[in-house]
Every structure is written in C-alpha cells, then in structure tokens.
Amino acid sequence: MDKWNEIRTAYMLAKLGTLSATATELGIHRSTVMRHIDALEAHLEVVLFQRNDKGYLPTEAGVEVMRLGEVTDSHFSNLPQRLQNKEQHLEGKLTITTVSELAPMLMPVIKQYQQQHPAMTVEIIGDLRNFNLEYGEADVAIRGGDKPETPDNVVMPLFETQMVLMAHQSYLQQFGEPTLGNLNKHRFVAMNDRPAVLYWNEWIYDTVPADKIVVKGSTQQIISHAILSGCGIGALPVEMANNNTGLQPVLAGLEWPARAWTLVHRDMTKTPKVKAFIELLKQYTDWHIMLR
C-alpha cells in the first residue's frame, strides 16, 4: 500500500482513458499522472497501458491493477459510513483487567453495558499483575491502592472506602475482645502477598507476633471467608459490618483508606466501546452497596 497514490491514478486512468480526464478527477497535473504511471510500471516491472491516439488502454496487467484500485477505492469510500455504524452499533470485545475482589462490583455496570450494546463481549481478567494498556493487553484497568502514576494512561477515581479490623461473633465468644495490649493472645488472618499499598495488611505483619498470624490467603475473598468463619481477626471494608450482624469491628480507631481507580490508555479514551463503558462507570454510584 506504499504505492496507493500510483495505484489510484492507474485505476482512474484505466477507467477514464485519458490523462486530462484523470488529472481533472484527481485534482492533479497531467505530468503527475504520467509520473505515477511510470513509477508504478517500474515498480511492478510490467507494462500497464498501451498508448494510442485515443488515449490509454489497460493491458492485462493494467486490468488487474484497475480491479485492485476499484475494490480499494470502494473500501475507502465506504469506510466513514462503516465506522459511523460501528459507533452506533458497537460490536466486538471489551477487555477489563482487575483484581478478582473488585470484579463483583463491576457486574451491574457490565450488565447495563451489554443491555445497551448486546453485540459486545466483555472479557474480565482477574489478576494482581498490572497489565500494559499501552501494549493492548486490556482496554480498561481497575486498580486498587494509591493513585497510579502512569503518564500514558488517563486515571479516574472509582471509589474510596475504609478498611477496619473485624472479627466474627463466634471468634469473640471464644477468645474475647482484642486490645493493643493482648494481641499475643489472639489469632489473625492476612494476605500472603505483601504489596505496600495494603496498609492494613502491613500493620498486621508489623504489629502481630508472627505465630499469631494463623491463616494466610492469596486473595481478599479467602481472607473474608476466614474471618466470617471465626478463624481470626482481619481487615475488611467497613461496609461489611453494616450488612452482616455476625461481624463486629474491633480495635477501634484503626482504619486505613482503600481506593480504586479506573485507567484507560490516552489513545483509547475516545474509542466508542471504551467511551461507552466509562460513561456508565461514572454514572454508577452504588459502590458502597457492592462492598457489603
């Protein structure tokens, strides 16, 4: 396609038959038409036209180039309409990367997105790894922690909550209320991995005796189940205590912010499929309900 200008000129010359008509149609000079034809014949190493007193007659090779030019010109002519149709009727795949704990919160938005755009498939990648949006590994990223510093991505706040230490009533009935002075008499659960942004998790590792961290999990879901089962004390979103009568906050005064962010590569913000999803994401305000 590095010879598209020459191919288009050859297509028009084969269609119209004369240098003058071709030059007028393309808005170029007659000499430019001749230069394009000479360059294309030299590049392909074939003769494309027979010159006679009536004009230019395409050879068999010229007819092949004419067919190619006709198809390509038609595709280019129809391209704006096809792109507009795609904007109005989205189809294809939207890839979202997030940690698995945040995936349930996205489901109402995804449901609404697919109701509005039924031809769209949504692929969710639940992984702690930060996928590279600039390399097209995902269209949208939902990430927790401090605000990401990524110059090539547009970063938008999604929600903020507070993490507090909680225990189930069954645990408290067996071990009693914890205080900062009797942590060595209690049992704790924590994430196995220790990313610095999980401040509550670091507090447990830095403050609680190592032999009192009795359950370690690879996901927050595992930690939640362990706490709800009475295995020990651990950190949960404050909203969970409001919706679960069996949970009770402990060690009052200890709380840590937990934030989530939406990231989109700057070149993708205006693509129809991403723009439509982000608009729905901004409209959704019931995050605290989903945290329970």
mmCIF file of C-alpha atoms in Angstrom:
data_model
loop_
_atom_site.group_PDB
_atom_site.id
_atom_site.type_symbol
_atom_site.label_atom_id
_atom_site.label_comp_id
_atom_site.label_asym_id
_atom_site.label_seq_id
_atom_site.Cartn_x
_atom_site.Cartn_y
_atom_site.Cartn_z
ATOM 1 C CA MET A 1 0.000 0.000 0.000
ATOM 2 C CA ASP A 2 3.017 2.324 -0.164
ATOM 3 C CA LYS A 3 2.032 2.748 -3.831
ATOM 4 C CA TRP A 4 -1.629 3.569 -3.198
ATOM 5 C CA ASN A 5 -1.436 7.002 -4.868
ATOM 6 C CA GLU A 6 0.046 5.433 -8.008
ATOM 7 C CA ILE A 7 -2.499 2.570 -7.956
ATOM 8 C CA ARG A 8 -5.374 5.021 -7.587
ATOM 9 C CA THR A 9 -4.027 7.051 -10.513
ATOM 10 C CA ALA A 10 -3.705 3.905 -12.666
ATOM 11 C CA TYR A 11 -7.259 2.862 -11.697
ATOM 12 C CA MET A 12 -8.652 6.248 -12.742
ATOM 13 C CA LEU A 13 -6.645 6.288 -15.972
ATOM 14 C CA ALA A 14 -7.923 2.810 -16.881
ATOM 15 C CA LYS A 15 -11.455 3.920 -16.034
ATOM 16 C CA LEU A 16 -11.403 7.294 -17.797
ATOM 17 C CA GLY A 17 -8.911 6.579 -20.582
ATOM 18 C CA THR A 18 -7.178 9.962 -20.879
ATOM 19 C CA LEU A 19 -4.573 11.937 -18.982
ATOM 20 C CA SER A 20 -6.714 15.069 -18.932
ATOM 21 C CA ALA A 21 -9.803 13.381 -17.513
ATOM 22 C CA THR A 22 -7.728 11.538 -14.899
ATOM 23 C CA ALA A 23 -5.874 14.700 -13.861
ATOM 24 C CA THR A 24 -9.174 16.591 -13.523
ATOM 25 C CA GLU A 25 -10.806 13.798 -11.479
ATOM 26 C CA LEU A 26 -7.872 13.533 -9.067
ATOM 27 C CA GLY A 27 -7.127 17.265 -8.935
ATOM 28 C CA ILE A 28 -3.528 16.842 -10.069
ATOM 29 C CA HIS A 29 -1.464 17.855 -13.100
ATOM 30 C CA ARG A 30 -1.214 15.726 -16.275
ATOM 31 C CA SER A 31 2.511 15.329 -15.699
ATOM 32 C CA THR A 32 1.807 13.904 -12.233
ATOM 33 C CA VAL A 33 -0.474 11.291 -13.771
ATOM 34 C CA MET A 34 2.268 10.270 -16.189
ATOM 35 C CA ARG A 35 4.847 10.201 -13.391
ATOM 36 C CA HIS A 36 2.618 7.945 -11.268
ATOM 37 C CA ILE A 37 2.105 5.510 -14.135
ATOM 38 C CA ASP A 38 5.811 5.396 -14.990
ATOM 39 C CA ALA A 39 6.718 4.832 -11.316
ATOM 40 C CA LEU A 40 4.163 2.045 -10.885
ATOM 41 C CA GLU A 41 5.254 0.267 -14.085
ATOM 42 C CA ALA A 42 8.882 0.487 -12.966
ATOM 43 C CA HIS A 43 7.984 -0.850 -9.522
ATOM 44 C CA LEU A 44 5.906 -3.758 -10.861
ATOM 45 C CA GLU A 45 8.196 -4.315 -13.854
ATOM 46 C CA VAL A 46 5.218 -4.660 -16.206
ATOM 47 C CA VAL A 47 3.527 -2.521 -18.839
ATOM 48 C CA LEU A 48 0.131 -1.347 -17.590
ATOM 49 C CA PHE A 49 -1.138 0.663 -20.561
ATOM 50 C CA GLN A 50 -0.997 0.762 -24.329
ATOM 51 C CA ARG A 51 -0.728 4.342 -25.516
ATOM 52 C CA ASN A 52 -2.572 5.284 -28.719
ATOM 53 C CA ASP A 53 -4.094 8.377 -30.293
ATOM 54 C CA LYS A 54 -7.377 7.799 -28.449
ATOM 55 C CA GLY A 55 -5.826 7.583 -25.003
ATOM 56 C CA TYR A 56 -4.640 4.854 -22.684
ATOM 57 C CA LEU A 57 -5.855 1.252 -22.950
ATOM 58 C CA PRO A 58 -5.054 -1.055 -19.988
ATOM 59 C CA THR A 59 -3.097 -4.240 -20.677
ATOM 60 C CA GLU A 60 -3.962 -7.463 -18.829
ATOM 61 C CA ALA A 61 -1.700 -6.305 -16.013
ATOM 62 C CA GLY A 62 -3.388 -2.915 -16.142
ATOM 63 C CA VAL A 63 -6.806 -4.550 -15.782
ATOM 64 C CA GLU A 64 -5.573 -6.359 -12.631
ATOM 65 C CA VAL A 65 -4.382 -3.069 -11.172
ATOM 66 C CA MET A 66 -7.704 -1.487 -12.151
ATOM 67 C CA ARG A 67 -9.612 -4.198 -10.258
ATOM 68 C CA LEU A 68 -7.436 -3.733 -7.192
ATOM 69 C CA GLY A 69 -7.866 0.024 -7.332
ATOM 70 C CA GLU A 70 -11.627 -0.285 -7.752
ATOM 71 C CA VAL A 71 -12.006 -2.554 -4.731
ATOM 72 C CA THR A 72 -9.690 -0.444 -2.589
ATOM 73 C CA ASP A 73 -11.344 2.810 -3.638
ATOM 74 C CA SER A 74 -14.732 1.333 -2.799
ATOM 75 C CA HIS A 75 -13.495 0.275 0.643
ATOM 76 C CA PHE A 76 -12.117 3.724 1.327
ATOM 77 C CA SER A 77 -15.300 5.402 0.094
ATOM 78 C CA ASN A 78 -17.455 3.252 2.380
ATOM 79 C CA LEU A 79 -15.126 3.481 5.368
ATOM 80 C CA PRO A 80 -16.697 6.579 7.016
ATOM 81 C CA GLN A 81 -20.173 5.021 6.908
ATOM 82 C CA ARG A 82 -18.904 1.711 8.288
ATOM 83 C CA LEU A 83 -17.116 3.474 11.124
ATOM 84 C CA GLN A 84 -20.212 5.512 11.953
ATOM 85 C CA ASN A 85 -22.285 2.336 12.014
ATOM 86 C CA LYS A 86 -19.793 0.739 14.401
ATOM 87 C CA GLU A 87 -20.063 3.729 16.722
ATOM 88 C CA GLN A 88 -23.845 3.499 16.732
ATOM 89 C CA HIS A 89 -23.967 -0.310 16.955
ATOM 90 C CA LEU A 90 -20.997 -1.474 18.990
ATOM 91 C CA GLU A 91 -19.718 -4.977 18.423
ATOM 92 C CA GLY A 92 -16.561 -6.810 19.356
ATOM 93 C CA LYS A 93 -14.766 -7.359 22.669
ATOM 94 C CA LEU A 94 -14.001 -5.135 25.645
ATOM 95 C CA THR A 95 -11.212 -6.435 27.890
ATOM 96 C CA ILE A 96 -11.128 -5.340 31.532
ATOM 97 C CA THR A 97 -8.363 -6.200 33.968
ATOM 98 C CA THR A 98 -8.922 -6.002 37.718
ATOM 99 C CA VAL A 99 -8.243 -7.879 40.908
ATOM 100 C CA SER A 100 -10.829 -10.597 41.405
ATOM 101 C CA GLU A 101 -12.183 -8.942 44.573
ATOM 102 C CA LEU A 102 -13.384 -5.933 42.577
ATOM 103 C CA ALA A 103 -14.977 -7.963 39.771
ATOM 104 C CA PRO A 104 -18.376 -8.413 41.524
ATOM 105 C CA MET A 105 -18.686 -4.641 41.833
ATOM 106 C CA LEU A 106 -18.363 -4.246 38.074
ATOM 107 C CA MET A 107 -21.123 -6.708 37.192
ATOM 108 C CA PRO A 108 -24.077 -4.255 37.370
ATOM 109 C CA VAL A 109 -22.199 -1.892 35.050
ATOM 110 C CA ILE A 110 -21.265 -4.715 32.670
ATOM 111 C CA LYS A 111 -24.863 -5.912 32.629
ATOM 112 C CA GLN A 112 -26.122 -2.444 31.713
ATOM 113 C CA TYR A 113 -23.342 -2.059 29.127
ATOM 114 C CA GLN A 114 -24.353 -5.275 27.379
ATOM 115 C CA GLN A 115 -28.035 -4.401 27.554
ATOM 116 C CA GLN A 116 -27.241 -1.233 25.625
ATOM 117 C CA HIS A 117 -24.745 -2.969 23.322
ATOM 118 C CA PRO A 118 -25.802 -6.624 23.018
ATOM 119 C CA ALA A 119 -23.186 -7.422 20.354
ATOM 120 C CA MET A 120 -20.333 -6.606 22.754
ATOM 121 C CA THR A 121 -18.463 -9.375 24.564
ATOM 122 C CA VAL A 122 -16.768 -8.457 27.855
ATOM 123 C CA GLU A 123 -13.646 -10.341 28.942
ATOM 124 C CA ILE A 124 -12.577 -9.882 32.574
ATOM 125 C CA ILE A 125 -9.023 -10.740 33.607
ATOM 126 C CA GLY A 126 -8.791 -11.128 37.387
ATOM 127 C CA ASP A 127 -5.127 -10.818 38.277
ATOM 128 C CA LEU A 128 -2.863 -8.865 40.643
ATOM 129 C CA ARG A 129 -0.469 -8.192 37.763
ATOM 130 C CA ASN A 130 -0.666 -4.742 36.199
ATOM 131 C CA PHE A 131 -1.410 -5.378 32.537
ATOM 132 C CA ASN A 132 0.093 -2.983 29.992
ATOM 133 C CA LEU A 133 -2.666 -0.905 28.452
ATOM 134 C CA GLU A 134 -0.167 0.676 26.062
ATOM 135 C CA TYR A 135 0.504 -2.760 24.547
ATOM 136 C CA GLY A 136 -3.194 -3.553 24.175
ATOM 137 C CA GLU A 137 -3.265 -6.237 26.881
ATOM 138 C CA ALA A 138 -6.531 -4.700 28.114
ATOM 139 C CA ASP A 139 -8.859 -1.832 27.226
ATOM 140 C CA VAL A 140 -9.730 -0.788 30.784
ATOM 141 C CA ALA A 141 -7.917 -1.433 34.072
ATOM 142 C CA ILE A 142 -9.431 -1.223 37.550
ATOM 143 C CA ARG A 143 -6.649 -0.963 40.132
ATOM 144 C CA GLY A 144 -6.535 -0.524 43.876
ATOM 145 C CA GLY A 145 -4.067 1.383 46.033
ATOM 146 C CA ASP A 146 -2.548 4.825 45.671
ATOM 147 C CA LYS A 147 -3.245 6.807 42.516
ATOM 148 C CA PRO A 148 -1.237 5.200 39.686
ATOM 149 C CA GLU A 149 1.458 7.423 38.188
ATOM 150 C CA THR A 150 1.313 6.391 34.542
ATOM 151 C CA PRO A 151 1.794 9.281 32.076
ATOM 152 C CA ASP A 152 0.391 7.342 29.109
ATOM 153 C CA ASN A 153 -2.880 6.484 30.898
ATOM 154 C CA VAL A 154 -5.865 8.575 31.925
ATOM 155 C CA VAL A 155 -6.522 7.831 35.623
ATOM 156 C CA MET A 156 -10.004 8.377 37.092
ATOM 157 C CA PRO A 157 -11.120 7.789 40.712
ATOM 158 C CA LEU A 158 -13.628 4.961 41.081
ATOM 159 C CA PHE A 159 -14.383 4.737 44.805
ATOM 160 C CA GLU A 160 -12.888 5.008 48.273
ATOM 161 C CA THR A 161 -13.719 3.085 51.440
ATOM 162 C CA GLN A 162 -12.133 2.375 54.811
ATOM 163 C CA MET A 163 -10.633 -0.926 55.910
ATOM 164 C CA VAL A 164 -11.089 -1.823 59.594
ATOM 165 C CA LEU A 165 -10.205 -4.842 61.694
ATOM 166 C CA MET A 166 -13.144 -7.170 62.285
ATOM 167 C CA ALA A 167 -13.926 -10.428 63.985
ATOM 168 C CA HIS A 168 -16.931 -12.745 63.889
ATOM 169 C CA GLN A 169 -19.093 -13.111 66.974
ATOM 170 C CA SER A 170 -18.127 -16.783 67.214
ATOM 171 C CA TYR A 171 -14.460 -15.788 67.446
ATOM 172 C CA LEU A 172 -15.126 -13.126 70.103
ATOM 173 C CA GLN A 173 -17.148 -15.563 72.184
ATOM 174 C CA GLN A 174 -14.162 -17.935 72.219
ATOM 175 C CA PHE A 175 -11.219 -15.519 72.542
ATOM 176 C CA GLY A 176 -12.747 -12.297 73.862
ATOM 177 C CA GLU A 177 -12.172 -8.693 72.781
ATOM 178 C CA PRO A 178 -8.702 -7.844 71.469
ATOM 179 C CA THR A 179 -6.747 -4.822 72.677
ATOM 180 C CA LEU A 180 -3.376 -3.455 71.636
ATOM 181 C CA GLY A 181 -2.032 -4.938 74.855
ATOM 182 C CA ASN A 182 -3.171 -8.531 74.312
ATOM 183 C CA LEU A 183 -2.539 -9.144 70.609
ATOM 184 C CA ASN A 184 -0.345 -12.116 71.511
ATOM 185 C CA LYS A 185 -3.442 -13.859 72.849
ATOM 186 C CA HIS A 186 -5.396 -13.522 69.609
ATOM 187 C CA ARG A 187 -5.395 -15.055 66.144
ATOM 188 C CA PHE A 188 -5.164 -13.081 62.892
ATOM 189 C CA VAL A 189 -5.645 -13.675 59.177
ATOM 190 C CA ALA A 190 -3.740 -11.791 56.480
ATOM 191 C CA MET A 191 -2.900 -11.715 52.806
ATOM 192 C CA ASN A 192 0.064 -13.889 51.907
ATOM 193 C CA ASP A 193 1.485 -11.318 49.478
ATOM 194 C CA ARG A 194 2.544 -8.014 50.983
ATOM 195 C CA PRO A 195 2.151 -5.170 48.463
ATOM 196 C CA ALA A 196 2.934 -1.903 50.211
ATOM 197 C CA VAL A 197 -0.424 -0.359 49.284
ATOM 198 C CA LEU A 198 -2.261 -2.817 51.556
ATOM 199 C CA TYR A 199 -1.542 -0.736 54.658
ATOM 200 C CA TRP A 200 -3.836 -2.799 56.903
ATOM 201 C CA ASN A 201 -2.078 -5.981 55.877
ATOM 202 C CA GLU A 202 1.326 -4.450 56.667
ATOM 203 C CA TRP A 203 0.033 -3.355 60.074
ATOM 204 C CA ILE A 204 -0.822 -6.957 60.905
ATOM 205 C CA TYR A 205 2.622 -8.219 59.845
ATOM 206 C CA ASP A 206 4.440 -5.372 61.620
ATOM 207 C CA THR A 207 2.424 -5.478 64.851
ATOM 208 C CA VAL A 208 1.148 -9.014 65.444
ATOM 209 C CA PRO A 209 3.521 -11.799 66.551
ATOM 210 C CA ALA A 210 4.296 -13.981 63.519
ATOM 211 C CA ASP A 211 2.981 -17.129 65.183
ATOM 212 C CA LYS A 212 -0.376 -15.436 65.733
ATOM 213 C CA ILE A 213 -0.984 -14.923 62.003
ATOM 214 C CA VAL A 214 -2.651 -18.305 61.655
ATOM 215 C CA VAL A 215 -4.377 -18.038 58.261
ATOM 216 C CA LYS A 216 -2.799 -16.550 55.128
ATOM 217 C CA GLY A 217 -4.627 -16.263 51.824
ATOM 218 C CA SER A 218 -3.780 -15.269 48.274
ATOM 219 C CA THR A 219 -6.989 -13.233 47.767
ATOM 220 C CA GLN A 220 -9.186 -10.962 49.845
ATOM 221 C CA GLN A 221 -12.054 -13.392 49.247
ATOM 222 C CA ILE A 222 -10.160 -16.082 51.158
ATOM 223 C CA ILE A 223 -9.490 -13.625 53.985
ATOM 224 C CA SER A 224 -13.180 -12.675 54.105
ATOM 225 C CA HIS A 225 -14.282 -16.294 54.362
ATOM 226 C CA ALA A 226 -11.716 -16.962 57.079
ATOM 227 C CA ILE A 227 -12.960 -14.010 59.158
ATOM 228 C CA LEU A 228 -16.624 -14.919 58.634
ATOM 229 C CA SER A 229 -15.845 -18.472 59.726
ATOM 230 C CA GLY A 230 -14.355 -17.257 63.002
ATOM 231 C CA CYS A 231 -10.780 -18.259 62.186
ATOM 232 C CA GLY A 232 -9.343 -14.951 63.351
ATOM 233 C CA ILE A 233 -9.238 -11.161 63.177
ATOM 234 C CA GLY A 234 -8.631 -9.469 59.828
ATOM 235 C CA ALA A 235 -9.267 -6.353 57.770
ATOM 236 C CA LEU A 236 -12.491 -5.858 55.786
ATOM 237 C CA PRO A 237 -14.309 -2.894 54.222
ATOM 238 C CA VAL A 238 -16.244 -1.050 56.915
ATOM 239 C CA GLU A 239 -19.461 -1.547 54.930
ATOM 240 C CA MET A 240 -19.369 -5.291 55.547
ATOM 241 C CA ALA A 241 -20.138 -4.797 59.238
ATOM 242 C CA ASN A 242 -23.252 -2.823 58.302
ATOM 243 C CA ASN A 243 -24.665 -5.750 56.347
ATOM 244 C CA ASN A 244 -23.545 -8.697 58.452
ATOM 245 C CA THR A 245 -24.781 -8.906 62.037
ATOM 246 C CA GLY A 246 -22.202 -11.604 62.780
ATOM 247 C CA LEU A 247 -19.266 -9.255 62.176
ATOM 248 C CA GLN A 248 -18.022 -6.745 64.709
ATOM 249 C CA PRO A 249 -15.327 -4.088 64.290
ATOM 250 C CA VAL A 250 -12.514 -4.407 66.829
ATOM 251 C CA LEU A 251 -9.562 -2.290 67.926
ATOM 252 C CA ALA A 252 -11.453 0.971 67.400
ATOM 253 C CA GLY A 253 -9.500 3.823 65.908
ATOM 254 C CA LEU A 254 -7.515 1.685 63.495
ATOM 255 C CA GLU A 255 -8.618 2.236 59.917
ATOM 256 C CA TRP A 256 -6.926 2.567 56.559
ATOM 257 C CA PRO A 257 -8.126 4.070 53.246
ATOM 258 C CA ALA A 258 -8.726 1.714 50.324
ATOM 259 C CA ARG A 259 -9.083 3.326 46.921
ATOM 260 C CA ALA A 260 -9.792 2.065 43.429
ATOM 261 C CA TRP A 261 -9.002 3.747 40.119
ATOM 262 C CA THR A 262 -10.057 3.352 36.510
ATOM 263 C CA LEU A 263 -7.259 3.503 33.929
ATOM 264 C CA VAL A 264 -7.565 3.875 30.172
ATOM 265 C CA HIS A 265 -4.745 4.476 27.726
ATOM 266 C CA ARG A 266 -4.944 8.041 26.440
ATOM 267 C CA ASP A 267 -5.258 6.840 22.826
ATOM 268 C CA MET A 268 -8.272 4.682 23.740
ATOM 269 C CA THR A 269 -10.389 7.152 25.699
ATOM 270 C CA LYS A 270 -12.454 8.212 22.688
ATOM 271 C CA THR A 271 -12.893 4.809 21.074
ATOM 272 C CA PRO A 272 -16.636 4.067 21.111
ATOM 273 C CA LYS A 273 -16.542 0.798 23.059
ATOM 274 C CA VAL A 274 -14.348 2.222 25.823
ATOM 275 C CA LYS A 275 -16.092 5.589 25.959
ATOM 276 C CA ALA A 276 -19.493 3.922 26.379
ATOM 277 C CA PHE A 277 -18.249 1.751 29.250
ATOM 278 C CA ILE A 278 -16.519 4.621 31.071
ATOM 279 C CA GLU A 279 -19.649 6.764 30.839
ATOM 280 C CA LEU A 280 -21.679 4.010 32.519
ATOM 281 C CA LEU A 281 -18.959 3.521 35.124
ATOM 282 C CA LYS A 282 -19.104 7.214 36.040
ATOM 283 C CA GLN A 283 -22.882 7.093 36.377
ATOM 284 C CA TYR A 284 -22.842 4.178 38.803
ATOM 285 C CA THR A 285 -22.812 5.437 42.400
ATOM 286 C CA ASP A 286 -23.807 2.411 44.485
ATOM 287 C CA TRP A 287 -20.279 1.162 45.108
ATOM 288 C CA HIS A 288 -20.740 1.035 48.859
ATOM 289 C CA ILE A 289 -23.683 -1.314 48.437
ATOM 290 C CA MET A 290 -21.494 -3.677 46.417
ATOM 291 C CA LEU A 291 -18.793 -3.579 49.093
ATOM 292 C CA ARG A 292 -21.086 -5.164 51.657
#
